[in-house]
Coordinates of C-alpha atoms in Angstrom, one line a residue:
M1 CA 19.1 -87.7 -89.3
A2 CA 20.3 -91.0 -88.0
K3 CA 23.9 -90.2 -89.0
L4 CA 23.9 -87.2 -86.4
I5 CA 22.9 -89.3 -83.4
K6 CA 25.9 -90.8 -81.5
A7 CA 26.1 -93.4 -79.0
P8 CA 27.1 -92.2 -75.2
P9 CA 30.8 -92.6 -74.6
K10 CA 32.1 -95.7 -72.8
F11 CA 34.1 -95.0 -69.4
A12 CA 36.7 -97.3 -68.2
H13 CA 36.5 -99.0 -64.7
P14 CA 39.1 -96.8 -63.2
E15 CA 37.2 -93.7 -64.3
W16 CA 34.0 -95.1 -62.8
T17 CA 35.9 -95.9 -59.7
Y18 CA 37.5 -92.3 -59.4
S19 CA 34.2 -90.7 -60.0
N20 CA 32.6 -92.6 -57.3
H21 CA 35.4 -91.7 -54.9
A22 CA 35.2 -88.1 -55.9
N23 CA 31.4 -88.0 -55.2
Y24 CA 32.1 -89.7 -51.9
N25 CA 34.8 -87.1 -51.0
S26 CA 32.7 -84.1 -52.1
A27 CA 29.7 -85.4 -50.1
E28 CA 31.8 -86.0 -47.0
K29 CA 33.4 -82.4 -47.3
Q30 CA 29.9 -81.0 -47.7
R31 CA 28.7 -83.0 -44.8
A32 CA 31.6 -81.8 -42.5
S33 CA 31.2 -78.3 -43.7
S34 CA 27.5 -78.5 -42.9
E35 CA 28.2 -80.0 -39.5
R36 CA 30.6 -77.1 -38.8
L37 CA 28.1 -74.6 -39.9
R38 CA 25.5 -76.1 -37.7
A39 CA 27.8 -76.1 -34.6
E40 CA 28.7 -72.4 -35.4
S41 CA 25.0 -71.7 -35.9
D42 CA 24.1 -73.3 -32.5
R43 CA 27.0 -71.3 -31.0
L44 CA 26.1 -68.1 -32.5
I45 CA 22.5 -68.5 -31.6
E46 CA 23.3 -69.3 -28.1
E47 CA 25.7 -66.4 -28.1
A48 CA 23.3 -64.0 -29.6
D49 CA 20.7 -65.1 -27.3
E50 CA 22.8 -64.5 -24.3
M51 CA 24.0 -61.2 -25.7
A52 CA 20.4 -60.2 -26.2
K53 CA 19.3 -61.1 -22.7
R54 CA 22.5 -59.5 -21.3
T55 CA 21.8 -56.3 -23.3
Q56 CA 18.2 -56.4 -22.2
R57 CA 19.5 -56.7 -18.6
D58 CA 21.8 -53.9 -19.1
V59 CA 19.1 -51.8 -20.8
N60 CA 16.7 -52.6 -18.0
K61 CA 19.4 -51.6 -15.5
K62 CA 19.9 -48.2 -17.4
F63 CA 16.1 -47.8 -17.4
E64 CA 16.0 -48.3 -13.6
Q65 CA 19.0 -45.8 -13.1
R66 CA 17.2 -43.4 -15.4
I67 CA 13.9 -43.8 -13.7
D68 CA 15.7 -43.2 -10.2
D69 CA 17.3 -40.1 -11.8
V70 CA 13.9 -38.8 -13.1
N71 CA 12.1 -39.6 -9.8
F72 CA 14.9 -37.8 -8.0
W73 CA 14.5 -34.6 -9.9
K74 CA 10.7 -35.1 -10.0
S75 CA 10.7 -35.0 -6.3
E76 CA 13.0 -32.0 -5.9
L77 CA 10.7 -30.2 -8.6
D78 CA 7.7 -31.3 -6.5
R79 CA 9.1 -29.8 -3.3
K80 CA 10.2 -26.6 -5.0
L81 CA 6.7 -26.4 -6.7
K82 CA 5.0 -26.8 -3.4
E83 CA 7.3 -24.0 -1.9
V84 CA 6.7 -21.8 -4.8
K85 CA 2.8 -22.3 -4.6
D86 CA 3.0 -21.6 -0.8
E87 CA 4.9 -18.4 -1.4
I88 CA 2.5 -17.2 -4.0
E89 CA -0.4 -17.8 -1.6
M90 CA 1.5 -15.8 1.2
L91 CA 2.2 -13.1 -1.4
L92 CA -1.5 -12.9 -2.5
T93 CA -2.2 -12.6 1.3
Y94 CA 0.3 -9.7 1.7
K95 CA -0.9 -8.1 -1.5
T96 CA -4.5 -8.1 0.1
R97 CA -3.0 -6.6 3.2
L98 CA -1.3 -3.8 1.1
E99 CA -4.4 -3.1 -0.7
N100 CA -6.6 -3.0 2.5
A101 CA -3.9 -0.7 4.1
L102 CA -3.9 1.5 1.0
E103 CA -7.7 1.7 0.9
A104 CA -7.7 2.6 4.6
C105 CA -5.7 5.6 4.0
R106 CA -8.4 7.1 1.8
E107 CA -10.7 7.9 4.8
P108 CA -8.1 9.7 6.9
L109 CA -6.9 11.6 3.8
D110 CA -10.4 12.7 3.0
I111 CA -11.0 13.8 6.7
V112 CA -7.8 15.8 6.7
N113 CA -8.8 17.6 3.6
R114 CA -12.3 18.3 4.8
C115 CA -10.9 19.5 8.1
L116 CA -8.6 22.0 6.2
Q117 CA -11.5 23.2 4.1
M118 CA -13.9 23.6 7.0
R119 CA -11.1 25.6 9.0
E120 CA -11.0 28.0 6.0
N121 CA -14.5 29.1 7.0
R122 CA -13.0 30.6 10.4
A123 CA -13.6 34.3 10.5
G124 CA -11.6 37.4 11.2
I125 CA -8.7 37.1 13.4
D126 CA -9.1 33.4 14.0
L127 CA -8.3 32.6 10.4
V128 CA -4.7 32.0 11.6
H129 CA -2.0 29.6 10.5
D130 CA -1.9 27.9 13.8
D131 CA -0.4 24.6 15.1
V132 CA -3.4 22.8 14.1
E133 CA -3.1 23.7 10.4
K134 CA 0.5 22.9 10.5
N135 CA -0.2 19.5 11.9
L136 CA -3.1 19.0 9.5
L137 CA -0.8 19.8 6.5
K138 CA 1.9 17.5 7.9
E139 CA -0.8 14.8 8.5
R140 CA -1.8 15.1 4.8
E141 CA 1.7 15.0 3.8
V142 CA 2.4 11.9 5.9
I143 CA -0.7 10.0 4.6
E144 CA 0.1 10.9 0.9
G145 CA 3.7 9.7 1.4
V146 CA 2.4 6.4 3.1
M147 CA 0.0 6.0 0.1
A148 CA 2.7 6.5 -2.4
L149 CA 5.0 4.0 -0.4
L150 CA 2.2 1.3 -0.3
Q151 CA 1.3 1.8 -3.9
R152 CA 5.1 1.2 -5.0
T153 CA 5.3 -1.7 -2.6
L154 CA 2.0 -3.1 -4.0
D155 CA 3.3 -2.8 -7.5
Q156 CA 6.5 -4.6 -6.5
T157 CA 4.3 -7.4 -5.0
T158 CA 2.3 -7.7 -8.0
E159 CA 5.4 -8.0 -10.2
Q160 CA 6.8 -10.6 -7.8
I161 CA 3.8 -12.6 -8.0
R162 CA 3.9 -12.5 -11.8
I163 CA 7.4 -13.8 -11.5
M164 CA 6.6 -16.6 -9.0
R165 CA 3.8 -17.5 -11.3
S166 CA 6.1 -17.9 -14.3
K167 CA 8.5 -20.0 -12.2
R168 CA 5.6 -22.1 -11.1
Y169 CA 4.7 -22.5 -14.9
S170 CA 8.4 -23.5 -15.7
L171 CA 8.4 -26.1 -12.7
E172 CA 5.1 -27.5 -13.7
K173 CA 6.0 -27.8 -17.3
D174 CA 9.4 -29.5 -16.3
L175 CA 7.3 -31.9 -13.9
N176 CA 4.8 -32.6 -16.7
D177 CA 7.7 -33.5 -19.1
K178 CA 9.2 -35.6 -16.2
F179 CA 5.9 -37.4 -15.6
S180 CA 5.5 -38.1 -19.3
A181 CA 9.2 -39.4 -19.6
L182 CA 8.8 -41.4 -16.5
T183 CA 5.6 -43.1 -17.9
I184 CA 7.4 -43.9 -21.1
D185 CA 10.5 -45.2 -19.5
E186 CA 8.5 -47.4 -17.0
D187 CA 6.4 -48.6 -19.9
C188 CA 9.5 -49.5 -21.7
R189 CA 11.2 -51.1 -18.7
D190 CA 8.1 -53.3 -18.2
C191 CA 7.9 -54.2 -21.9
R192 CA 8.9 -57.9 -22.7
D193 CA 9.7 -59.8 -26.1
D194 CA 6.3 -61.6 -25.9
N195 CA 4.2 -58.4 -25.3
P196 CA 1.5 -57.9 -27.9
G197 CA 1.6 -54.9 -30.0
L198 CA 5.4 -54.9 -30.7
S199 CA 6.5 -54.0 -34.1
F200 CA 9.5 -53.3 -36.2
K201 CA 10.7 -49.6 -36.0
P202 CA 13.9 -49.5 -38.2
L203 CA 14.0 -45.7 -38.2
A204 CA 13.9 -45.3 -34.5
A205 CA 17.5 -46.4 -33.9
K206 CA 19.1 -43.0 -34.2
I207 CA 19.9 -40.0 -32.0
E208 CA 17.3 -37.2 -32.4
A209 CA 18.8 -33.9 -33.5
N210 CA 16.9 -32.0 -30.7
S211 CA 18.0 -34.3 -28.0
V212 CA 20.3 -33.0 -25.0
T213 CA 23.1 -34.7 -23.1
P214 CA 22.3 -36.0 -19.5
V215 CA 24.5 -33.0 -18.2
D216 CA 22.2 -30.6 -20.0
W217 CA 19.2 -32.5 -18.9
E218 CA 20.3 -32.2 -15.2
N219 CA 21.4 -28.6 -15.6
Y220 CA 18.0 -27.5 -17.0
S221 CA 16.0 -28.9 -14.0
N222 CA 18.7 -27.7 -11.7
E223 CA 18.7 -24.1 -13.1
N224 CA 14.9 -24.2 -12.8
I225 CA 15.1 -25.0 -9.1
L226 CA 17.8 -22.6 -8.4
K227 CA 16.0 -19.7 -10.1
A228 CA 12.8 -20.7 -8.4
E229 CA 14.6 -20.7 -5.1
Q230 CA 16.2 -17.4 -5.7
D231 CA 12.8 -15.8 -6.7
R232 CA 11.3 -17.5 -3.6
K233 CA 14.1 -15.9 -1.4
N234 CA 13.3 -12.6 -3.0
A235 CA 9.7 -13.0 -2.2
V236 CA 10.5 -13.9 1.4
D237 CA 12.7 -10.8 1.6
L238 CA 9.8 -8.7 0.1
R239 CA 7.3 -10.0 2.7
A240 CA 9.7 -9.0 5.5
V241 CA 10.0 -5.6 3.8
I242 CA 6.1 -5.3 3.5
D243 CA 5.8 -6.3 7.2
S244 CA 8.2 -3.5 8.1
I245 CA 6.5 -0.9 6.0
L246 CA 3.0 -1.8 7.3
D247 CA 4.3 -1.5 10.9
T248 CA 6.3 1.7 10.3
T249 CA 3.5 3.5 8.2
E250 CA 0.9 2.5 10.8
Q251 CA 3.2 4.0 13.6
D252 CA 3.9 7.2 11.7
M253 CA 0.4 7.8 10.7
Q254 CA -0.9 7.1 14.4
K255 CA 1.6 9.4 15.8
Q256 CA 0.9 12.1 13.5
V257 CA -3.0 11.6 14.1
D258 CA -2.3 11.8 17.8
D259 CA -0.2 15.0 17.4
T260 CA -2.9 16.5 15.3
N261 CA -5.5 15.8 17.9
M262 CA -3.4 17.1 20.7
A263 CA -3.0 20.4 18.7
F264 CA -6.7 20.5 18.2
N265 CA -7.3 19.9 21.9
K266 CA -4.8 22.5 23.0
R267 CA -6.4 25.0 20.4
I268 CA -9.7 24.3 21.5
R269 CA -8.8 24.9 25.2
E270 CA -7.0 28.2 24.1
T271 CA -10.1 29.4 22.2
K272 CA -12.4 28.5 25.0
D273 CA -10.2 30.3 27.6
T274 CA -10.0 33.3 25.4
K275 CA -13.7 33.3 24.7
N276 CA -14.5 33.0 28.6
K277 CA -12.2 36.0 29.2
L278 CA -13.8 37.9 26.3
E279 CA -17.2 37.2 27.8
G280 CA -16.0 38.3 31.2
H281 CA -14.8 41.6 29.8
L282 CA -18.1 41.8 27.8
G283 CA -19.9 41.5 31.2
K284 CA -17.8 44.2 32.8
V285 CA -18.1 46.5 29.8
H286 CA -22.0 46.0 29.7
G287 CA -22.2 46.9 33.4
E288 CA -20.0 49.9 32.8
I289 CA -22.2 51.0 29.9
Q290 CA -25.3 50.9 32.3
D291 CA -23.4 52.8 35.0
M292 CA -22.3 55.4 32.3
E293 CA -25.8 55.7 31.0
K294 CA -27.0 56.4 34.5
N295 CA -24.1 58.9 35.0
L296 CA -25.1 60.8 31.8
Q297 CA -28.7 61.0 33.1
R298 CA -27.3 62.3 36.5
L299 CA -25.1 64.9 34.5
E300 CA -28.0 65.9 32.5
G301 CA -30.1 66.2 35.6
A302 CA -27.5 68.3 37.2
I303 CA -27.1 70.6 34.2
E304 CA -31.0 70.8 34.0
S305 CA -31.1 71.5 37.8
K306 CA -28.8 74.6 37.2
M307 CA -31.2 76.3 34.8
G308 CA -33.5 77.4 37.6
P309 CA -30.9 79.3 39.6
M310 CA -29.5 80.7 36.4
K311 CA -32.9 82.1 35.5
L312 CA -33.4 83.3 39.0
S313 CA -30.0 85.1 39.0
Q314 CA -30.3 86.5 35.6
T315 CA -34.0 87.7 36.3
R316 CA -32.9 89.3 39.5
L317 CA -30.0 91.2 37.6
D318 CA -32.4 92.2 34.9
A319 CA -35.1 93.5 37.5
R320 CA -32.4 95.5 39.3
T321 CA -31.5 97.4 36.2
Q322 CA -34.8 98.9 36.6
R323 CA -33.9 100.8 39.6
P324 CA -34.2 104.6 39.3
N325 CA -31.5 107.2 39.4
V326 CA -29.1 107.0 42.2
E327 CA -30.6 103.6 43.3
L328 CA -28.9 102.0 40.4
C329 CA -26.1 101.1 42.8
R330 CA -23.2 98.6 42.5
D331 CA -23.9 97.1 45.7
P332 CA -22.9 93.9 47.1
V333 CA -26.1 92.3 46.0
Q334 CA -25.2 93.3 42.5
Y335 CA -21.8 91.9 42.6
R336 CA -22.9 88.7 44.2
L337 CA -25.6 88.1 41.6
I338 CA -23.1 88.7 38.8
G339 CA -20.8 86.2 40.8
E340 CA -23.6 83.7 41.0
V341 CA -24.3 83.9 37.4
A342 CA -20.7 83.3 36.6
E343 CA -20.5 80.4 39.1
I344 CA -23.5 78.6 37.6
E345 CA -22.1 79.2 34.0
M346 CA -18.8 77.8 35.0
N347 CA -20.5 74.6 36.7
V348 CA -22.7 74.2 33.7
D349 CA -19.6 74.3 31.3
K350 CA -17.9 71.8 33.6
L351 CA -21.0 69.5 33.7
Q352 CA -21.5 69.9 29.9
S353 CA -17.8 69.0 29.3
L354 CA -17.9 66.1 31.5
H355 CA -21.1 65.0 29.9
A356 CA -19.5 65.2 26.5
Q357 CA -16.7 63.2 27.8
A358 CA -18.9 60.6 29.3
D359 CA -20.8 60.4 26.1
A360 CA -17.7 59.7 24.1
D361 CA -16.7 57.1 26.7
L362 CA -20.2 55.6 26.4
K363 CA -19.7 55.3 22.6
G364 CA -16.3 53.9 23.1
L365 CA -17.9 51.3 25.5
I366 CA -20.5 50.5 23.1
R367 CA -17.9 50.2 20.4
N368 CA -15.9 47.7 22.5
Q369 CA -19.2 45.9 23.4
L370 CA -19.8 45.4 19.8
N371 CA -16.1 44.3 19.0
L372 CA -16.3 41.8 22.0
E373 CA -19.5 40.5 21.0
E374 CA -18.1 40.1 17.4
D375 CA -15.1 38.5 18.7
I376 CA -17.0 36.1 20.9
D377 CA -19.0 35.2 17.8
V378 CA -15.9 34.4 15.9
K379 CA -14.5 32.4 18.7
S380 CA -17.7 30.5 19.0
K381 CA -17.8 29.7 15.2
T382 CA -14.1 28.6 15.5
L383 CA -15.0 26.4 18.4
Y384 CA -17.9 24.8 16.5
I385 CA -15.7 24.2 13.4
D386 CA -12.7 22.8 15.6
E387 CA -14.5 20.9 18.4
K388 CA -17.9 19.8 16.7
E389 CA -17.1 19.5 13.0
C390 CA -13.4 18.7 12.9
M391 CA -13.0 16.7 16.0
G392 CA -16.4 15.0 15.3
L393 CA -15.0 13.8 12.0
R394 CA -11.7 12.7 13.3
K395 CA -13.3 10.5 16.0
S396 CA -13.8 8.0 12.9
I397 CA -10.2 7.8 12.2
N398 CA -9.1 4.4 12.9
I399 CA -5.5 3.7 12.2
K400 CA -4.7 -0.1 12.4
R401 CA -1.9 -2.4 11.4
Y402 CA -3.0 -4.8 8.5

């Protein structure tokens, strides 16, 4: 074992000197390299620090610009949202006006139908298709046309309100997104290196797949505003149309109601005038009937008064037939008695003929009296229907502009 251990080798002095110089040189090179590295480190640290500060300033500036952009579009959206909300409120008011106008048409329509139905109860010759009925039918047509127009306009208004509410939702959603983004960006802008709660987010440094370009971002809000403005203008135009429709329909209905009332008043005057004339004729006929009845009594009395002379003449003639023999003479007395009988018979025949004619005329007068009384009753019923029932109902018609 002792034979395996050898003494360390001996170096010469030059080798010792070379080794020391080599160590000196190596150390000096390492120190110089270290000094250069430290200097580079100081420069890089300062440069990195300055770059970080410059980058943060640039980022903060970009945040300010972004916040200004968001605030601008937020203010535009706020303004447009207010206009849309105001327009929705006005449309709701106009919708209420349309509903009230439509509801107000139901009573006049009911009155027109009731008038038409009641006038079907007119009797006899008065059941005529007159100007009143023509105007009532036209009035019903006008009211039904107005109701149909109001219903269509109400449907359009309801649809426009739905559209405006949809635009309001889009604007509010955009505004909420802007508010959330603004809150996030303001927090990010105000955030500093020494803020507590900071942490590393190595996966955050990327572009999200569903992100949009600034141009797309601006276009989205701009399109929302433009579409909302177009729909708002449509709503304004619709309100102008509604004003025109409410004004026109009110005028049309009022004009037709006035025309119908005028026709009623004219017809009532005509019926009253006719009824007065009929009553005047009835009075005359009634007086003539009384006179004719008296005339019949006088004729009957005249006929009855001729019975005595007839009996006398015939009795005398019969008595003279009893004269004997040659005394049975056709003397003037005999001829005059025969003539007297003939005269009485002729007068009685005339009186009876006149009595028959007078009786026929009396019956004709009575028939005319009955016809006049019936016609007067018909006119009275017509007047009650037109003046009391129909015009009484029509007083409650109140056409007004909503």
